[in-house]
Amino acid sequence: MPRYRVNLSTMVFLLILLGATVILFCGWYIKLNPLDCTSSNRKIHVVLLSSWRSGSSFVGQVFGQHPSVFYLMEPAWHVWNKLKNSGAQALRMAVRDLIRSVFHCDFSVTDAYLPQRRNVSSLFMWSHSRALCSPPACSLTPRGHLSNQTQCLQTCDTVGLQEVQEACTSYSHVVLKTVRIFELESLYPLFEDPSLDLRIIHLVRDPRAVVRSREQSAKAFVHDNAVVLEQRNVPAAEVQYQVVQEICRSHVRISERALRKPTPFLKGRYKMVRYEDVARNPLAEISAMYDFVDLDMTHQLEEWIYKLTHGKGKGSLKEAFEITSRNAADVSQAWRTTLPHNKVKRIQQVCEGAMALLGYTTVNSDEEQKRLDIDLLAPREPYRFTWLPQKPEHSGKG
Ligand SMILES: *[C@@H]1O[C@H](CO)[C@@H](O)[C@H](O)[C@H]1NC(C)=O
Ligand SMILES: *[C@@H]1O[C@H](CO)[C@@H](O)[C@H](O)[C@H]1NC(C)=O
């Protein structure tokens, strides 16, 4: 018996020693080679779930430029574009399966949606992905450098899908942005897939600002609106309200699923982010998002984010689809001076529940709307927005 005890404690000691050695080695290895160690152990898969004109291009870029991330902007576009006479409801499983395949770095699924002679330039907005402008996909931008979209478009447009796949497998994180998911349930199988480590970042924005921003490029949304509205026949003047109503409903549906009565596998996998908080305090909010998906902030990214969010002006029409240096906080208030009050009232009606839930205060008069000194953003309540016990954070609005 004593002999057995000695052996057991020796075994335990050896096991602990072995564990410590592995951890030490891995830590040492990560320092030397941040990309390889993590990618061989576990990949992290992120859906940046948002809706149109909610700052998701900007937040997408924040991930797309990160040296550890393989990013794709809106792969679901291919599904909606190919099957444009369907409704969102019918397409959601195809969208889910496309997302799952891309998370597994399997691009064969795109067969169904891409032209016959295809390469990287058949992928929607591919040049927004730094990974597609960097080795092993393309030699233009060394890994760890920021990519220039214009140059990437010119230089890397003939990369084959095989190289895209190889690039994808060489990163520790795969991040996909989409505005085409309106519920979480279709993603449940991905949460339960043991080979995926799925995290959802749900980016929302004040619906009044969303409508104002969508009006600036109304034509671009004709097909998408029809899909969102399930191809229903809706009077032209009503379309924008019904679409924003669907968007608002989805915010409520998703956050209630994730936060109010969550199934266990959602725990720690969902984070809600308000665009306005990002606009007011970009570095802190972006750092928190990086933390949530186990990415490190780099000095280079910090500088880049600062520049991008501290430009001048409200953002012109031409800029509407581009990410440029402008004052992000400014842009998030622009609706208050440009949107007629009767429209604002109508949006507040159709989005009442979502606005209350997300902390967007309603205005009761034209005067109140235009008085920019009245803050319409209620302080966020972190416990409502995320499952993870947050590190002690400065309270109040960032
Ligand atoms: C990207 O490259 C283009 C063409 O070389 C250049 O004109 C532009 O200034 C660059 N953009 C940035 C942000 O560096
Ligand atoms: C890649 O796609 C572009 C645009 O469709 C085309 O011009 C080019 O020839 C393609 N390259 C290859 C190798 O197929």
Short mmCIF file of C-alpha atoms and ligand atoms in Angstrom, two decimals:
data_model
loop_
_atom_site.label_atom_id
_atom_site.label_comp_id
_atom_site.label_asym_id
_atom_site.label_seq_id
_atom_site.Cartn_x
_atom_site.Cartn_y
_atom_site.Cartn_z
CA MET A 1 0.00 0.00 0.00
CA PRO A 2 2.69 2.60 0.95
CA ARG A 3 4.57 1.65 -2.17
CA TYR A 4 1.46 2.24 -4.22
CA ARG A 5 1.06 5.69 -2.63
CA VAL A 6 4.60 6.68 -3.39
CA ASN A 7 4.13 5.60 -6.97
CA LEU A 8 0.91 7.48 -7.27
CA SER A 9 2.31 10.73 -5.93
CA THR A 10 5.39 10.30 -8.08
CA MET A 11 3.14 9.81 -11.06
CA VAL A 12 1.13 12.91 -10.19
CA PHE A 13 4.31 14.89 -9.75
CA LEU A 14 5.65 13.71 -13.09
CA LEU A 15 2.39 14.52 -14.79
CA ILE A 16 2.38 18.04 -13.35
CA LEU A 17 6.00 18.45 -14.41
CA LEU A 18 5.15 17.26 -17.90
CA GLY A 19 2.20 19.63 -18.07
CA ALA A 20 4.30 22.55 -16.91
CA THR A 21 6.97 21.71 -19.45
CA VAL A 22 4.45 21.62 -22.27
CA ILE A 23 2.96 24.94 -21.18
CA LEU A 24 6.40 26.51 -20.85
CA PHE A 25 7.45 25.24 -24.24
CA CYS A 26 4.30 26.35 -25.91
CA GLY A 27 4.55 29.80 -24.31
CA TRP A 28 8.13 30.06 -25.49
CA TYR A 29 7.14 28.84 -28.92
CA ILE A 30 4.22 31.27 -29.18
CA LYS A 31 6.62 34.14 -28.47
CA LEU A 32 8.86 33.03 -31.30
CA ASN A 33 6.16 32.07 -33.69
CA PRO A 34 2.73 33.42 -32.85
CA LEU A 35 0.97 31.95 -35.88
CA ASP A 36 2.01 28.31 -35.83
CA CYS A 37 1.56 27.25 -32.24
CA THR A 38 -2.01 28.41 -31.94
CA SER A 39 -3.07 27.22 -35.38
CA SER A 40 -1.86 23.70 -34.79
CA ASN A 41 -3.64 23.47 -31.44
CA ARG A 42 -6.92 25.19 -31.92
CA LYS A 43 -8.37 27.52 -34.44
CA ILE A 44 -10.85 30.15 -33.40
CA HIS A 45 -13.82 30.86 -35.65
CA VAL A 46 -15.58 34.18 -35.49
CA VAL A 47 -18.82 35.34 -37.08
CA LEU A 48 -19.06 39.08 -37.12
CA LEU A 49 -22.82 39.28 -37.27
CA SER A 50 -24.29 42.62 -38.16
CA SER A 51 -26.73 44.34 -40.49
CA TRP A 52 -26.33 46.79 -43.34
CA ARG A 53 -24.68 50.12 -42.59
CA SER A 54 -23.85 49.31 -39.01
CA GLY A 55 -20.13 49.85 -39.11
CA SER A 56 -19.44 46.23 -39.92
CA SER A 57 -17.08 47.07 -42.78
CA PHE A 58 -14.96 49.06 -40.39
CA VAL A 59 -15.03 46.45 -37.66
CA GLY A 60 -14.42 43.80 -40.33
CA GLN A 61 -11.29 45.65 -41.41
CA VAL A 62 -10.13 45.73 -37.82
CA PHE A 63 -10.11 41.94 -37.95
CA GLY A 64 -9.08 41.71 -41.58
CA GLN A 65 -5.84 43.60 -40.96
CA HIS A 66 -4.87 41.56 -37.92
CA PRO A 67 -1.78 39.41 -38.59
CA SER A 68 -3.36 36.26 -37.08
CA VAL A 69 -6.62 36.46 -38.98
CA PHE A 70 -7.91 34.99 -42.21
CA TYR A 71 -10.85 37.26 -42.96
CA LEU A 72 -13.61 37.14 -45.52
CA MET A 73 -16.18 39.85 -45.95
CA GLU A 74 -19.68 38.60 -46.53
CA PRO A 75 -19.32 35.13 -48.07
CA ALA A 76 -23.12 34.87 -47.70
CA TRP A 77 -23.43 37.46 -50.44
CA HIS A 78 -22.78 34.65 -52.94
CA VAL A 79 -25.79 32.70 -51.72
CA TRP A 80 -28.13 35.68 -51.80
CA ASN A 81 -26.82 36.85 -55.13
CA LYS A 82 -27.20 33.47 -56.80
CA LEU A 83 -30.66 32.79 -55.39
CA LYS A 84 -31.95 36.33 -55.43
CA ASN A 85 -35.58 35.37 -55.92
CA SER A 86 -35.75 33.58 -52.58
CA GLY A 87 -36.39 34.76 -49.06
CA ALA A 88 -33.93 35.04 -46.20
CA GLN A 89 -35.76 32.29 -44.34
CA ALA A 90 -35.16 29.72 -47.07
CA LEU A 91 -31.55 30.75 -47.65
CA ARG A 92 -30.33 30.67 -44.08
CA MET A 93 -29.27 27.01 -44.09
CA ALA A 94 -27.31 27.47 -47.32
CA VAL A 95 -25.65 30.48 -45.72
CA ARG A 96 -24.88 28.43 -42.63
CA ASP A 97 -23.35 25.60 -44.66
CA LEU A 98 -21.22 28.01 -46.64
CA ILE A 99 -19.96 29.55 -43.41
CA ARG A 100 -19.19 26.12 -41.97
CA SER A 101 -17.19 25.13 -45.05
CA VAL A 102 -15.19 28.32 -45.06
CA PHE A 103 -14.46 27.87 -41.36
CA HIS A 104 -13.02 24.49 -42.33
CA CYS A 105 -11.06 26.27 -45.10
CA ASP A 106 -12.97 24.22 -47.66
CA PHE A 107 -13.82 26.41 -50.63
CA SER A 108 -15.32 23.64 -52.74
CA VAL A 109 -18.71 24.77 -51.47
CA THR A 110 -18.35 27.92 -53.56
CA ASP A 111 -18.73 25.72 -56.69
CA ALA A 112 -22.45 26.27 -56.47
CA TYR A 113 -22.19 30.04 -56.47
CA LEU A 114 -19.14 31.11 -58.50
CA PRO A 115 -18.59 31.32 -62.26
CA GLN A 116 -16.87 28.40 -63.94
CA ARG A 117 -13.51 30.08 -64.47
CA ARG A 118 -12.93 31.27 -60.98
CA ASN A 119 -10.12 32.55 -58.84
CA VAL A 120 -9.76 34.80 -55.85
CA SER A 121 -11.29 37.73 -57.71
CA SER A 122 -14.60 35.85 -57.92
CA LEU A 123 -14.88 36.13 -54.13
CA PHE A 124 -16.99 39.09 -53.02
CA MET A 125 -14.87 41.97 -51.69
CA TRP A 126 -11.85 39.68 -51.52
CA SER A 127 -9.33 42.53 -51.44
CA HIS A 128 -10.64 43.54 -48.00
CA SER A 129 -8.88 40.49 -46.67
CA ARG A 130 -5.25 41.18 -45.89
CA ALA A 131 -4.66 37.42 -45.80
CA LEU A 132 -5.47 37.25 -49.52
CA CYS A 133 -2.84 39.91 -50.20
CA SER A 134 -0.17 38.14 -48.10
CA PRO A 135 1.83 34.91 -48.38
CA PRO A 136 1.04 32.12 -48.99
CA ALA A 137 -1.75 33.54 -51.17
CA CYS A 138 0.14 36.50 -52.64
CA SER A 139 3.60 37.91 -52.06
CA LEU A 140 2.52 41.59 -52.04
CA THR A 141 2.05 42.28 -48.31
CA PRO A 142 4.43 40.55 -45.88
CA ARG A 143 2.56 38.96 -42.99
CA GLY A 144 2.41 41.39 -40.12
CA HIS A 145 2.13 44.41 -42.42
CA LEU A 146 -1.03 46.37 -43.14
CA SER A 147 -2.41 45.79 -46.58
CA ASN A 148 -3.34 48.36 -49.20
CA GLN A 149 -6.54 47.38 -50.93
CA THR A 150 -5.84 49.28 -54.13
CA GLN A 151 -2.49 47.61 -54.61
CA CYS A 152 -3.88 44.22 -53.65
CA LEU A 153 -6.63 44.52 -56.27
CA GLN A 154 -4.03 45.15 -58.93
CA THR A 155 -1.47 42.58 -57.87
CA CYS A 156 -3.20 39.60 -56.26
CA ASP A 157 -6.27 39.14 -58.47
CA THR A 158 -5.18 35.92 -60.14
CA VAL A 159 -4.64 33.86 -57.00
CA GLY A 160 -6.35 30.47 -57.31
CA LEU A 161 -8.85 29.08 -54.83
CA GLN A 162 -6.35 26.37 -53.88
CA GLU A 163 -3.99 29.09 -52.63
CA VAL A 164 -6.90 30.76 -50.85
CA GLN A 165 -7.52 27.48 -49.08
CA GLU A 166 -3.86 27.10 -48.13
CA ALA A 167 -3.80 30.65 -46.82
CA CYS A 168 -6.89 29.95 -44.74
CA THR A 169 -5.35 26.91 -43.05
CA SER A 170 -2.24 28.87 -42.07
CA TYR A 171 -3.99 31.23 -39.64
CA SER A 172 -5.09 30.77 -36.04
CA HIS A 173 -8.32 32.70 -36.60
CA VAL A 174 -10.93 32.63 -39.35
CA VAL A 175 -13.24 35.63 -39.18
CA LEU A 176 -16.29 36.02 -41.40
CA LYS A 177 -18.46 39.07 -41.57
CA THR A 178 -22.09 38.80 -42.55
CA VAL A 179 -25.18 40.98 -42.55
CA ARG A 180 -27.34 38.12 -43.82
CA ILE A 181 -28.14 36.20 -40.65
CA PHE A 182 -31.25 37.10 -38.67
CA GLU A 183 -31.29 34.46 -35.99
CA LEU A 184 -28.88 32.20 -34.11
CA GLU A 185 -30.66 28.87 -34.37
CA SER A 186 -29.34 28.00 -37.81
CA LEU A 187 -25.82 28.32 -36.36
CA TYR A 188 -26.42 25.91 -33.47
CA PRO A 189 -24.81 22.95 -35.29
CA LEU A 190 -21.65 25.04 -35.65
CA PHE A 191 -21.60 25.73 -31.91
CA GLU A 192 -21.91 22.01 -31.30
CA ASP A 193 -19.29 20.99 -33.86
CA PRO A 194 -16.29 19.90 -31.74
CA SER A 195 -13.89 20.87 -34.51
CA LEU A 196 -15.04 24.50 -34.39
CA ASP A 197 -14.50 27.06 -31.65
CA LEU A 198 -17.19 29.53 -32.61
CA ARG A 199 -17.55 33.05 -31.24
CA ILE A 200 -20.20 35.55 -32.27
CA ILE A 201 -19.65 39.27 -32.23
CA HIS A 202 -23.02 40.90 -32.74
CA LEU A 203 -22.62 44.46 -33.93
CA VAL A 204 -25.70 46.66 -33.66
CA ARG A 205 -26.39 50.30 -34.43
CA ASP A 206 -29.07 52.88 -33.74
CA PRO A 207 -31.77 52.07 -36.37
CA ARG A 208 -32.29 55.78 -37.07
CA ALA A 209 -28.68 56.06 -38.16
CA VAL A 210 -29.02 52.84 -40.14
CA VAL A 211 -31.97 54.19 -42.13
CA ARG A 212 -30.23 57.48 -42.81
CA SER A 213 -27.14 55.69 -44.02
CA ARG A 214 -29.10 53.22 -46.16
CA GLU A 215 -30.96 56.07 -47.87
CA GLN A 216 -27.66 57.35 -49.18
CA SER A 217 -27.20 54.24 -51.26
CA ALA A 218 -30.82 53.09 -51.60
CA LYS A 219 -30.34 51.50 -55.04
CA ALA A 220 -27.72 49.12 -53.74
CA PHE A 221 -30.29 47.51 -51.44
CA VAL A 222 -33.09 46.67 -53.88
CA HIS A 223 -32.32 42.95 -54.16
CA ASP A 224 -31.37 42.51 -50.54
CA ASN A 225 -34.57 44.25 -49.39
CA ALA A 226 -36.65 41.83 -51.43
CA VAL A 227 -34.86 38.87 -49.83
CA VAL A 228 -35.26 40.32 -46.34
CA LEU A 229 -38.98 40.89 -46.98
CA GLU A 230 -39.41 37.34 -48.32
CA GLN A 231 -40.30 38.72 -51.79
CA ARG A 232 -43.54 40.14 -50.38
CA ASN A 233 -45.23 42.88 -52.33
CA VAL A 234 -44.63 45.96 -50.23
CA PRO A 235 -45.47 49.56 -51.24
CA ALA A 236 -42.27 51.40 -52.13
CA ALA A 237 -42.66 53.97 -49.37
CA GLU A 238 -43.02 51.22 -46.79
CA VAL A 239 -40.01 49.12 -47.76
CA GLN A 240 -37.41 50.90 -45.67
CA TYR A 241 -39.56 50.74 -42.54
CA GLN A 242 -40.37 47.07 -42.95
CA VAL A 243 -36.73 46.22 -43.59
CA VAL A 244 -35.52 48.12 -40.55
CA GLN A 245 -38.27 46.47 -38.55
CA GLU A 246 -36.93 43.06 -39.58
CA ILE A 247 -33.45 44.14 -38.62
CA CYS A 248 -34.64 45.38 -35.23
CA ARG A 249 -36.58 42.19 -34.61
CA SER A 250 -33.48 40.17 -35.39
CA HIS A 251 -31.47 42.14 -32.81
CA VAL A 252 -34.05 41.31 -30.17
CA ARG A 253 -34.34 37.67 -31.26
CA ILE A 254 -30.59 37.10 -31.29
CA SER A 255 -29.76 38.85 -28.04
CA GLU A 256 -32.61 37.14 -26.21
CA ARG A 257 -31.44 33.73 -27.43
CA ALA A 258 -27.90 34.47 -26.43
CA LEU A 259 -28.40 36.31 -23.16
CA ARG A 260 -31.80 35.70 -21.67
CA LYS A 261 -32.40 31.98 -22.04
CA PRO A 262 -29.16 30.70 -23.53
CA THR A 263 -28.47 27.07 -24.24
CA PRO A 264 -25.26 26.04 -22.45
CA PHE A 265 -23.14 25.99 -25.60
CA LEU A 266 -23.74 29.70 -26.11
CA LYS A 267 -22.07 30.54 -22.84
CA GLY A 268 -18.99 32.70 -23.37
CA ARG A 269 -19.47 32.64 -27.13
CA TYR A 270 -21.54 35.75 -27.68
CA LYS A 271 -20.65 39.41 -27.37
CA MET A 272 -22.85 42.30 -28.34
CA VAL A 273 -21.20 45.52 -29.43
CA ARG A 274 -22.88 48.84 -30.14
CA TYR A 275 -21.43 50.76 -33.06
CA GLU A 276 -21.80 54.02 -31.12
CA ASP A 277 -19.62 52.72 -28.31
CA VAL A 278 -16.98 51.78 -30.87
CA ALA A 279 -17.27 55.25 -32.44
CA ARG A 280 -16.83 56.98 -29.10
CA ASN A 281 -14.08 54.83 -27.77
CA PRO A 282 -12.59 52.83 -30.63
CA LEU A 283 -9.44 51.52 -29.01
CA ALA A 284 -11.08 50.28 -25.83
CA GLU A 285 -13.97 48.63 -27.68
CA ILE A 286 -11.74 47.04 -30.28
CA SER A 287 -9.35 45.78 -27.63
CA ALA A 288 -12.31 44.21 -25.85
CA MET A 289 -13.39 42.50 -29.08
CA TYR A 290 -9.87 41.21 -29.67
CA ASP A 291 -9.80 39.92 -26.08
CA PHE A 292 -13.09 38.15 -26.57
CA VAL A 293 -11.67 36.11 -29.46
CA ASP A 294 -8.15 35.75 -28.02
CA LEU A 295 -6.34 38.13 -30.35
CA ASP A 296 -3.60 40.49 -29.21
CA MET A 297 -3.64 44.20 -29.95
CA THR A 298 -0.48 45.32 -31.71
CA HIS A 299 1.09 48.75 -31.64
CA GLN A 300 0.75 48.99 -35.41
CA LEU A 301 -2.97 48.22 -35.32
CA GLU A 302 -3.46 50.70 -32.50
CA GLU A 303 -1.97 53.47 -34.63
CA TRP A 304 -3.93 52.45 -37.69
CA ILE A 305 -7.23 52.39 -35.79
CA TYR A 306 -6.53 55.80 -34.33
CA LYS A 307 -5.88 57.30 -37.76
CA LEU A 308 -8.93 55.66 -39.26
CA THR A 309 -11.27 56.94 -36.58
CA HIS A 310 -9.95 60.47 -36.19
CA GLY A 311 -10.28 61.89 -39.70
CA LYS A 312 -12.40 64.92 -40.59
CA GLY A 313 -15.95 65.35 -41.95
CA LYS A 314 -19.23 63.49 -42.05
CA GLY A 315 -18.41 61.10 -44.85
CA SER A 316 -19.66 61.87 -48.35
CA LEU A 317 -21.93 59.80 -50.56
CA LYS A 318 -18.99 58.47 -52.45
CA GLU A 319 -17.47 57.30 -49.23
CA ALA A 320 -20.65 55.53 -48.21
CA PHE A 321 -19.33 52.12 -49.15
CA GLU A 322 -15.73 52.75 -48.32
CA ILE A 323 -13.83 52.87 -45.14
CA THR A 324 -11.94 56.10 -45.00
CA SER A 325 -10.51 58.32 -42.33
CA ARG A 326 -13.37 60.33 -40.95
CA ASN A 327 -14.57 61.15 -37.54
CA ALA A 328 -16.46 58.06 -36.52
CA ALA A 329 -18.21 59.76 -33.59
CA ASP A 330 -19.45 62.51 -35.93
CA VAL A 331 -20.85 60.07 -38.44
CA SER A 332 -22.85 58.25 -35.79
CA GLN A 333 -24.80 61.46 -35.01
CA ALA A 334 -25.41 62.60 -38.59
CA TRP A 335 -29.00 61.28 -38.72
CA ARG A 336 -30.10 63.82 -36.11
CA THR A 337 -29.66 66.78 -38.41
CA THR A 338 -30.49 65.14 -41.74
CA LEU A 339 -33.47 62.84 -41.11
CA PRO A 340 -36.96 64.45 -41.01
CA HIS A 341 -38.61 64.04 -37.63
CA ASN A 342 -41.66 62.21 -39.00
CA LYS A 343 -39.37 59.50 -40.33
CA VAL A 344 -37.59 59.31 -37.03
CA LYS A 345 -40.94 58.84 -35.29
CA ARG A 346 -41.88 56.02 -37.61
CA ILE A 347 -38.55 54.22 -37.09
CA GLN A 348 -38.92 54.60 -33.34
CA GLN A 349 -42.34 52.96 -33.64
CA VAL A 350 -41.25 49.92 -35.63
CA CYS A 351 -38.06 49.50 -33.57
CA GLU A 352 -39.45 50.32 -30.15
CA GLY A 353 -38.48 47.07 -28.45
CA ALA A 354 -35.01 46.86 -29.92
CA MET A 355 -34.22 50.47 -29.07
CA ALA A 356 -35.24 49.98 -25.46
CA LEU A 357 -33.23 46.78 -25.24
CA LEU A 358 -30.09 48.25 -26.78
CA GLY A 359 -30.19 51.58 -24.98
CA TYR A 360 -31.11 53.98 -27.78
CA THR A 361 -33.25 56.76 -26.30
CA THR A 362 -36.21 57.97 -28.37
CA VAL A 363 -36.77 61.66 -29.19
CA ASN A 364 -40.20 63.22 -28.84
CA SER A 365 -39.82 66.36 -30.93
CA ASP A 366 -37.90 67.80 -33.81
CA GLU A 367 -36.20 70.14 -31.36
CA GLU A 368 -35.05 67.34 -29.13
CA GLN A 369 -33.78 65.45 -32.17
CA LYS A 370 -31.62 68.35 -33.33
CA ARG A 371 -30.21 69.27 -29.93
CA LEU A 372 -26.95 67.40 -30.16
CA ASP A 373 -26.11 68.19 -26.56
CA ILE A 374 -28.80 65.70 -25.52
CA ASP A 375 -27.12 62.32 -25.39
CA LEU A 376 -29.37 59.59 -26.80
CA LEU A 377 -27.10 56.70 -25.93
CA ALA A 378 -27.97 55.10 -22.62
CA PRO A 379 -24.95 53.83 -20.70
CA ARG A 380 -24.34 50.28 -21.62
CA GLU A 381 -24.87 47.56 -19.11
CA PRO A 382 -22.08 45.09 -19.73
CA TYR A 383 -23.92 42.24 -18.05
CA ARG A 384 -26.60 42.44 -20.71
CA PHE A 385 -24.17 42.38 -23.56
CA THR A 386 -21.82 39.53 -22.90
CA TRP A 387 -21.55 36.24 -21.14
CA LEU A 388 -17.95 36.41 -20.14
CA PRO A 389 -17.16 37.87 -16.76
CA GLN A 390 -15.51 41.04 -18.02
CA LYS A 391 -12.24 42.25 -16.64
CA PRO A 392 -12.90 45.24 -14.36
CA GLU A 393 -13.82 47.98 -16.77
CA HIS A 394 -14.35 51.69 -16.46
CA SER A 395 -18.07 51.99 -15.94
CA GLY A 396 -20.32 54.38 -17.82
CA LYS A 397 -20.18 54.99 -21.53
CA GLY A 398 -16.83 54.70 -23.13
C1 LIG B 1 -2.48 52.51 -51.49
O1 LIG B 1 -1.82 52.43 -52.71
C2 LIG B 1 -2.23 53.41 -53.64
C3 LIG B 1 -1.58 53.11 -55.00
O2 LIG B 1 -0.24 52.72 -54.84
C4 LIG B 1 -1.85 54.79 -53.11
O3 LIG B 1 -2.24 55.80 -54.01
C5 LIG B 1 -2.58 54.99 -51.79
O4 LIG B 1 -2.22 56.20 -51.20
C6 LIG B 1 -2.28 53.85 -50.83
N1 LIG B 1 -3.16 53.98 -49.68
C7 LIG B 1 -2.71 53.99 -48.44
C8 LIG B 1 -3.73 54.14 -47.37
O5 LIG B 1 -1.54 53.89 -48.16
C1 LIG B 2 -8.76 35.46 -62.54
O1 LIG B 2 -9.94 36.21 -62.62
C2 LIG B 2 -9.79 37.42 -63.36
C3 LIG B 2 -11.11 38.16 -63.29
O2 LIG B 2 -12.20 37.30 -63.50
C4 LIG B 2 -9.40 37.11 -64.80
O3 LIG B 2 -9.19 38.29 -65.51
C5 LIG B 2 -8.13 36.27 -64.78
O4 LIG B 2 -7.81 35.86 -66.08
C6 LIG B 2 -8.29 35.06 -63.90
N1 LIG B 2 -7.03 34.35 -63.83
C7 LIG B 2 -6.92 33.03 -63.98
C8 LIG B 2 -5.55 32.47 -63.87
O5 LIG B 2 -7.88 32.32 -64.22
#
